[in-house]
């Protein structure tokens, strides 16, 4: 009877030990998976930050172009060169 208890206790200890080892292994695997995901997320974040910087520069450049195209100077230049327009009373000399 005493031997049966020892065998049972020994088997229970083995089962508990194996269970703890498996639990630890699962925790390590989960940690590794999460670290890989975190690394990928950080790479994506950096890529998006770089893209954001590029787009901000492009927006700033386009804002300057829009501002210039809205100016009286540009409108007059465009009207004269592209639309062949002149002011009333203005005489055109030369041209095509």
MMTF fields as JSON, N, C-alpha, C and O atoms, coordinates in Angstrom:
{
  "mmtfVersion": "1.0.0",
  "mmtfProducer": "UNKNOWN",
  "numBonds": 383,
  "numAtoms": 384,
  "numGroups": 96,
  "numChains": 1,
  "numModels": 1,
  "chainsPerModel": [1],
  "groupsPerChain": [96],
  "chainIdList": ["A"],
  "bondAtomList": [4, 2, 8, 6, 12, 10, 16, 14, 20, 18, 24, 22, 28, 26, 32, 30, 36, 34, 40, 38, 44, 42, 48, 46, 52, 50, 56, 54, 60, 58, 64, 62, 68, 66, 72, 70, 76, 74, 80, 78, 84, 82, 88, 86, 92, 90, 96, 94, 100, 98, 104, 102, 108, 106, 112, 110, 116, 114, 120, 118, 124, 122, 128, 126, 132, 130, 136, 134, 140, 138, 144, 142, 148, 146, 152, 150, 156, 154, 160, 158, 164, 162, 168, 166, 172, 170, 176, 174, 180, 178, 184, 182, 188, 186, 192, 190, 196, 194, 200, 198, 204, 202, 208, 206, 212, 210, 216, 214, 220, 218, 224, 222, 228, 226, 232, 230, 236, 234, 240, 238, 244, 242, 248, 246, 252, 250, 256, 254, 260, 258, 264, 262, 268, 266, 272, 270, 276, 274, 280, 278, 284, 282, 288, 286, 292, 290, 296, 294, 300, 298, 304, 302, 308, 306, 312, 310, 316, 314, 320, 318, 324, 322, 328, 326, 332, 330, 336, 334, 340, 338, 344, 342, 348, 346, 352, 350, 356, 354, 360, 358, 364, 362, 368, 366, 372, 370, 376, 374, 380, 378],
  "bondOrderList": [1, 1, 1, 1, 1, 1, 1, 1, 1, 1, 1, 1, 1, 1, 1, 1, 1, 1, 1, 1, 1, 1, 1, 1, 1, 1, 1, 1, 1, 1, 1, 1, 1, 1, 1, 1, 1, 1, 1, 1, 1, 1, 1, 1, 1, 1, 1, 1, 1, 1, 1, 1, 1, 1, 1, 1, 1, 1, 1, 1, 1, 1, 1, 1, 1, 1, 1, 1, 1, 1, 1, 1, 1, 1, 1, 1, 1, 1, 1, 1, 1, 1, 1, 1, 1, 1, 1, 1, 1, 1, 1, 1, 1, 1, 1],
  "groupList": [{"groupName": "UNK", "atomNameList": ["N", "CA", "C", "O"], "elementList": ["N", "C", "C", "O"], "formalChargeList": [0, 0, 0, 0], "bondAtomList": [1, 0, 2, 1, 3, 2], "bondOrderList": [1, 1, 2], "singleLetterCode": "X", "chemCompType": "L-PEPTIDE LINKING"}],
  "groupTypeList": [0, 0, 0, 0, 0, 0, 0, 0, 0, 0, 0, 0, 0, 0, 0, 0, 0, 0, 0, 0, 0, 0, 0, 0, 0, 0, 0, 0, 0, 0, 0, 0, 0, 0, 0, 0, 0, 0, 0, 0, 0, 0, 0, 0, 0, 0, 0, 0, 0, 0, 0, 0, 0, 0, 0, 0, 0, 0, 0, 0, 0, 0, 0, 0, 0, 0, 0, 0, 0, 0, 0, 0, 0, 0, 0, 0, 0, 0, 0, 0, 0, 0, 0, 0, 0, 0, 0, 0, 0, 0, 0, 0, 0, 0, 0, 0],
  "groupIdList": [1, 2, 3, 4, 5, 6, 7, 8, 9, 10, 11, 12, 13, 14, 15, 16, 17, 18, 19, 20, 21, 22, 23, 24, 25, 26, 27, 28, 29, 30, 31, 32, 33, 34, 35, 36, 37, 38, 39, 40, 41, 42, 43, 44, 45, 46, 47, 48, 49, 50, 51, 52, 53, 54, 55, 56, 57, 58, 59, 60, 61, 62, 63, 64, 65, 66, 67, 68, 69, 70, 71, 72, 73, 74, 75, 76, 77, 78, 79, 80, 81, 82, 83, 84, 85, 86, 87, 88, 89, 90, 91, 92, 93, 94, 95, 96],
  "secStructList": [7, 2, 2, 2, 2, 2, 2, 2, 2, 2, 2, 2, 2, 2, 2, 2, 2, 2, 2, 2, 2, 2, 2, 2, 2, 2, 2, 2, 2, 2, 2, 2, 2, 2, 2, 2, 2, 2, 2, 2, 2, 2, 2, 2, 2, 2, 2, 2, 2, 2, 2, 2, 2, 2, 2, 2, 2, 2, 2, 2, 2, 2, 2, 2, 2, 2, 2, 2, 2, 6, 1, 2, 2, 2, 2, 2, 2, 2, 2, 2, 2, 6, 1, 7, 7, 7, 7, 6, 6, 7, 7, 7, 7, 1, 7, 7],
  "xCoordList": [0.828, 0.0, 0.872, 0.614, 1.877, 2.847, 3.529, 3.745, 3.875, 4.518, 3.578, 4.003, 2.285, 1.296, 1.198, 1.098, 1.227, 1.152, 2.372, 2.267, 3.521, 4.765, 4.734, 5.119, 4.268, 4.162, 3.184, 3.444, 2.048, 1.047, 1.616, 1.454, 2.284, 2.892, 3.965, 4.089, 4.726, 5.771, 5.155, 5.649, 4.091, 3.418, 2.785, 2.841, 2.185, 1.58, 2.668, 2.472, 3.796, 4.903, 5.401, 5.711, 5.483, 5.909, 4.911, 5.305, 3.632, 2.586, 2.626, 2.524, 2.771, 2.836, 4.083, 4.019, 5.207, 6.45, 6.345, 6.765, 5.784, 5.605, 4.623, 4.834, 3.564, 2.575, 3.202, 2.96, 3.997, 4.668, 5.664, 5.786, 6.374, 7.323, 6.588, 7.047, 5.455, 4.661, 4.106, 4.098, 3.643, 3.128, 4.237, 4.012, 5.421, 6.551, 6.909, 7.194, 6.896, 7.198, 6.169, 6.528, 4.902, 3.849, 4.025, 3.824, 4.395, 4.612, 5.79, 5.728, 6.852, 8.016, 7.644, 8.036, 6.897, 6.467, 5.585, 5.757, 4.649, 3.775, 4.59, 4.311, 5.593, 6.449, 7.207, 7.294, 7.748, 8.492, 7.571, 7.945, 6.39, 5.428, 5.085, 5.042, 4.842, 4.502, 5.671, 5.461, 6.895, 8.06, 8.221, 8.574, 7.966, 8.034, 6.961, 7.237, 5.755, 4.671, 4.989, 4.713, 5.566, 5.936, 6.999, 6.936, 7.964, 8.996, 8.398, 8.767, 7.478, 6.821, 5.992, 5.97, 5.318, 4.515, 5.41, 5.049, 6.56, 7.491, 8.046, 8.199, 8.348, 8.814, 7.736, 8.027, 6.513, 5.379, 5.203, 4.946, 5.341, 5.2, 6.27, 5.978, 7.499, 8.587, 8.342, 8.568, 7.883, 7.581, 6.483, 6.569, 5.458, 4.365, 4.823, 4.363, 5.725, 6.256, 7.049, 6.94, 7.849, 8.604, 7.659, 7.872, 6.619, 5.64, 4.919, 4.649, 4.612, 3.953, 4.823, 4.319, 6.126, 7.054, 7.096, 7.049, 7.186, 7.206, 5.927, 5.975, 4.788, 3.508, 3.358, 2.79, 3.857, 3.791, 4.605, 4.172, 5.798, 6.612, 5.887, 5.891, 5.268, 4.547, 3.368, 3.122, 2.652, 1.526, 2.018, 1.404, 3.118, 3.671, 4.071, 3.803, 4.708, 5.117, 3.886, 3.869, 2.867, 1.651, 0.901, 0.294, 0.926, 0.296, 0.969, 0.297, 2.298, 3.024, 2.635, 2.444, 2.518, 2.133, 0.712, 0.446, -0.186, -1.579, -1.623, -2.35, -0.853, -0.809, -0.296, -0.85, 0.76, 1.307, 0.286, 0.096, -0.375, -1.344, -2.57, -3.302, -2.797, -3.919, -3.537, -4.4, -2.271, -1.819, -2.165, -2.311, -2.291, -2.592, -1.461, -1.711, -0.24, 0.924, 0.798, 0.994, 0.474, 0.344, -0.828, -0.706, -1.955, -3.15, -2.878, -3.264, -2.22, -1.9, -0.937, -1.145, 0.103, 1.083, 0.417, 0.697, -0.458, -1.157, -2.071, -2.108, -2.802, -3.721, -2.962, -3.419, -1.822, -1.046, -0.394, -0.483, 0.255, 1.043, 0.218, 0.482, -0.754, -1.506, -2.772, -3.113, -3.461, -4.74, -4.612, -5.605, -3.395, -3.137, -4.053, -4.57, -4.249, -5.092, -4.219, -3.046, -4.83, -4.142, -5.108, -6.318, -4.581, -5.425, -6.071, -5.544, -7.207, -7.859, -6.902, -6.258, -6.827, -5.984, -4.522, -3.719, -4.153, -2.772, -2.515, -3.349, -1.361, -0.997, 0.047, 1.036, -0.184, 0.735, 1.683, 1.255, 2.966, 3.976, 4.68, 5.118, 4.791, 5.447, 4.492, 3.275, 5.031, 4.202, 4.195, 4.872, 3.455, 3.439, 2.308, 2.16],
  "yCoordList": [-1.184, 0.0, 1.247, 2.207, 1.212, 2.291, 2.509, 3.649, 1.409, 1.498, 2.109, 2.868, 1.758, 2.313, 3.827, 4.562, 4.291, 5.737, 6.427, 7.5, 5.822, 6.421, 6.469, 7.467, 5.37, 5.329, 6.387, 7.069, 6.509, 7.503, 8.924, 9.78, 9.148, 10.47, 10.755, 11.88, 9.746, 9.904, 10.204, 11.065, 9.509, 9.752, 11.14, 11.829, 11.551, 12.886, 13.941, 14.936, 13.736, 14.687, 14.763, 15.852, 13.631, 13.626, 14.376, 15.168, 14.127, 14.79, 16.293, 17.078, 16.688, 18.118, 18.739, 19.833, 18.048, 18.551, 18.709, 19.727, 17.706, 17.77, 18.879, 19.606, 19.005, 20.058, 21.437, 22.313, 21.639, 22.923, 23.203, 24.337, 22.159, 22.318, 22.712, 23.592, 22.07, 22.41, 23.828, 24.56, 24.212, 25.562, 26.586, 27.602, 26.321, 27.217, 27.306, 28.392, 26.179, 26.15, 26.969, 27.728, 26.811, 27.588, 29.086, 29.897, 29.451, 30.863, 31.428, 32.562, 30.656, 31.103, 31.266, 32.248, 30.322, 30.411, 31.642, 32.375, 31.867, 33.042, 34.328, 35.283, 34.36, 35.538, 35.792, 36.932, 34.748, 34.892, 35.392, 36.282, 34.83, 35.258, 36.73, 37.483, 37.142, 38.544, 39.476, 40.592, 39.041, 39.866, 40.029, 41.109, 38.972, 39.058, 40.015, 40.85, 39.897, 40.803, 42.247, 43.16, 42.452, 43.801, 44.379, 45.555, 43.573, 44.026, 44.42, 45.444, 43.607, 43.919, 45.195, 46.011, 45.365, 46.577, 47.811, 48.866, 47.694, 48.82, 49.17, 50.347, 48.154, 48.399, 49.125, 50.074, 48.679, 49.312, 50.752, 51.648, 50.97, 52.321, 53.241, 54.38, 52.757, 53.56, 53.856, 54.977, 52.863, 53.053, 54.091, 54.933, 54.031, 54.997, 56.398, 57.382, 56.496, 57.808, 58.428, 59.628, 57.61, 58.099, 58.528, 59.557, 57.738, 58.077, 59.374, 60.208, 59.54, 60.748, 61.974, 63.022, 61.845, 62.943, 63.305, 64.481, 62.282, 62.534, 63.233, 64.185, 62.757, 63.342, 64.763, 65.613, 65.034, 66.395, 67.349, 68.471, 66.905, 67.739, 67.985, 69.1, 66.939, 67.065, 68.029, 68.847, 67.931, 68.837, 70.275, 71.182, 70.483, 71.829, 72.376, 73.536, 71.546, 71.959, 72.301, 73.315, 71.46, 71.703, 72.927, 73.639, 73.189, 74.402, 75.643, 76.619, 75.604, 76.726, 76.906, 78.031, 75.802, 75.862, 76.395, 77.214, 75.939, 76.419, 77.915, 78.663, 78.342, 79.76, 80.581, 81.634, 80.096, 80.806, 80.832, 81.868, 79.689, 79.635, 80.502, 80.834, 80.868, 81.729, 83.207, 84.07, 83.506, 84.899, 85.617, 84.991, 86.923, 87.743, 87.643, 87.662, 87.539, 87.42, 86.187, 86.275, 85.051, 83.819, 83.921, 83.544, 84.424, 84.502, 85.387, 85.044, 86.516, 87.401, 86.705, 86.737, 86.086, 85.388, 84.275, 84.111, 83.519, 82.42, 82.967, 82.431, 84.023, 84.612, 85.125, 84.964, 85.734, 86.28, 85.165, 85.178, 84.208, 83.203, 82.058, 81.59, 81.613, 80.435, 80.82, 80.203, 81.843, 82.217, 83.373, 83.792, 83.892, 85.013, 86.2, 86.819, 86.51, 87.649, 88.873, 88.768, 90.052, 91.325, 92.27, 92.04, 93.331, 94.355, 95.181, 95.233, 95.831, 96.724, 97.853, 98.434, 98.14, 99.235, 98.862, 99.687, 97.634, 97.198, 96.705, 96.015, 97.061, 96.652, 95.548, 95.668, 94.483, 93.361, 93.54, 93.695, 93.516, 93.648, 92.31, 91.749, 91.802, 90.518, 89.387, 89.539, 88.288, 87.134, 86.129, 86.304, 85.111, 84.02, 84.13, 83.285],
  "zCoordList": [0.0, 0.0, 0.0, -0.726, 0.805, 0.912, -0.431, -0.843, -1.124, -2.429, -3.474, -4.345, -3.365, -4.292, -4.124, -5.106, -2.861, -2.599, -3.163, -3.758, -2.98, -3.487, -5.021, -5.631, -5.63, -7.092, -7.601, -8.592, -6.898, -7.272, -7.105, -7.975, -5.968, -5.739, -6.784, -7.268, -7.122, -8.131, -9.496, -10.224, -9.841, -11.116, -11.142, -12.161, -10.03, -9.943, -10.095, -10.792, -9.456, -9.56, -11.001, -11.487, -11.688, -13.082, -13.96, -14.816, -13.747, -14.536, -14.299, -15.242, -13.057, -12.724, -13.35, -13.91, -13.257, -13.853, -15.358, -15.908, -16.029, -17.481, -17.848, -18.819, -17.077, -17.334, -17.192, -18.022, -16.16, -15.962, -17.09, -17.554, -17.524, -18.624, -19.91, -20.639, -20.191, -21.37, -21.281, -22.27, -20.097, -19.885, -20.13, -20.788, -19.606, -19.804, -21.287, -21.792, -21.981, -23.407, -24.193, -25.093, -23.85, -24.516, -24.261, -25.165, -23.044, -22.721, -23.511, -23.987, -23.652, -24.421, -25.891, -26.522, -26.438, -27.838, -28.044, -29.018, -27.133, -27.233, -27.156, -27.881, -26.287, -26.169, -27.468, -27.924, -28.057, -29.311, -30.424, -31.189, -30.513, -31.54, -31.357, -32.33, -30.127, -29.865, -30.158, -30.632, -29.885, -30.202, -31.712, -32.185, -32.461, -33.926, -34.442, -35.304, -33.925, -34.329, -33.969, -34.747, -32.801, -32.374, -33.295, -33.654, -33.675, -34.609, -35.952, -36.527, -36.448, -37.726, -37.608, -38.529, -36.485, -36.275, -36.194, -36.714, -35.554, -35.477, -36.855, -37.182, -37.662, -39.032, -39.835, -40.563, -39.699, -40.405, -39.93, -40.734, -38.631, -38.076, -38.654, -39.022, -38.734, -39.282, -40.763, -41.219, -41.505, -42.917, -43.109, -44.002, -42.274, -42.367, -41.979, -42.558, -41.004, -40.61, -41.763, -42.018, -42.462, -43.623, -44.739, -45.381, -44.966, -45.996, -45.619, -46.483, -44.345, -43.87, -44.124, -44.528, -43.887, -44.122, -45.604, -45.964, -46.464, -47.916, -48.367, -49.146, -47.876, -48.28, -47.759, -48.445, -46.56, -46.016, -46.882, -47.144, -47.334, -48.233, -49.555, -50.076, -50.09, -51.355, -51.215, -52.102, -50.113, -49.865, -49.77, -50.331, -49.067, -48.943, -50.315, -50.627, -51.123, -52.466, -53.306, -54.003, -53.239, -54.022, -53.524, -54.324, -52.228, -51.699, -52.279, -52.612, -52.398, -52.984, -54.448, -54.909, -55.174, -56.58, -56.735, -57.616, -55.894, -55.94, -55.637, -56.29, -54.66, -54.311, -55.5, -55.815, -56.155, -57.319, -58.459, -59.097, -58.718, -59.811, -59.551, -60.484, -58.311, -57.96, -57.998, -57.831, -58.211, -58.182, -59.487, -60.537, -59.4, -60.576, -61.591, -62.796, -61.126, -62.012, -62.908, -64.12, -62.318, -63.106, -64.074, -65.24, -63.602, -64.445, -65.663, -66.781, -65.446, -66.571, -67.537, -68.75, -67.011, -67.854, -68.661, -69.848, -68.02, -68.695, -69.785, -70.893, -69.477, -70.455, -71.675, -72.807, -71.451, -72.569, -73.392, -74.62, -72.74, -73.454, -74.019, -75.126, -73.285, -73.723, -74.483, -75.492, -73.991, -74.596, -75.584, -76.179, -75.763, -76.681, -76.409, -77.339, -75.157, -74.779, -74.548, -74.188, -74.765, -74.525, -73.837, -73.844, -73.243, -72.646, -73.754, -74.866, -73.471, -74.433, -74.775, -73.901, -76.023, -76.465, -76.605, -77.042, -76.244, -76.334, -77.752, -78.339, -78.296, -79.642, -79.553, -78.83, -80.292, -80.305, -81.484, -82.628, -81.186, -82.235, -82.351, -81.346, -83.549, -83.757, -83.419, -83.523, -83.026, -82.683, -83.803, -84.816, -83.625, -84.603, -85.554, -86.436]
}
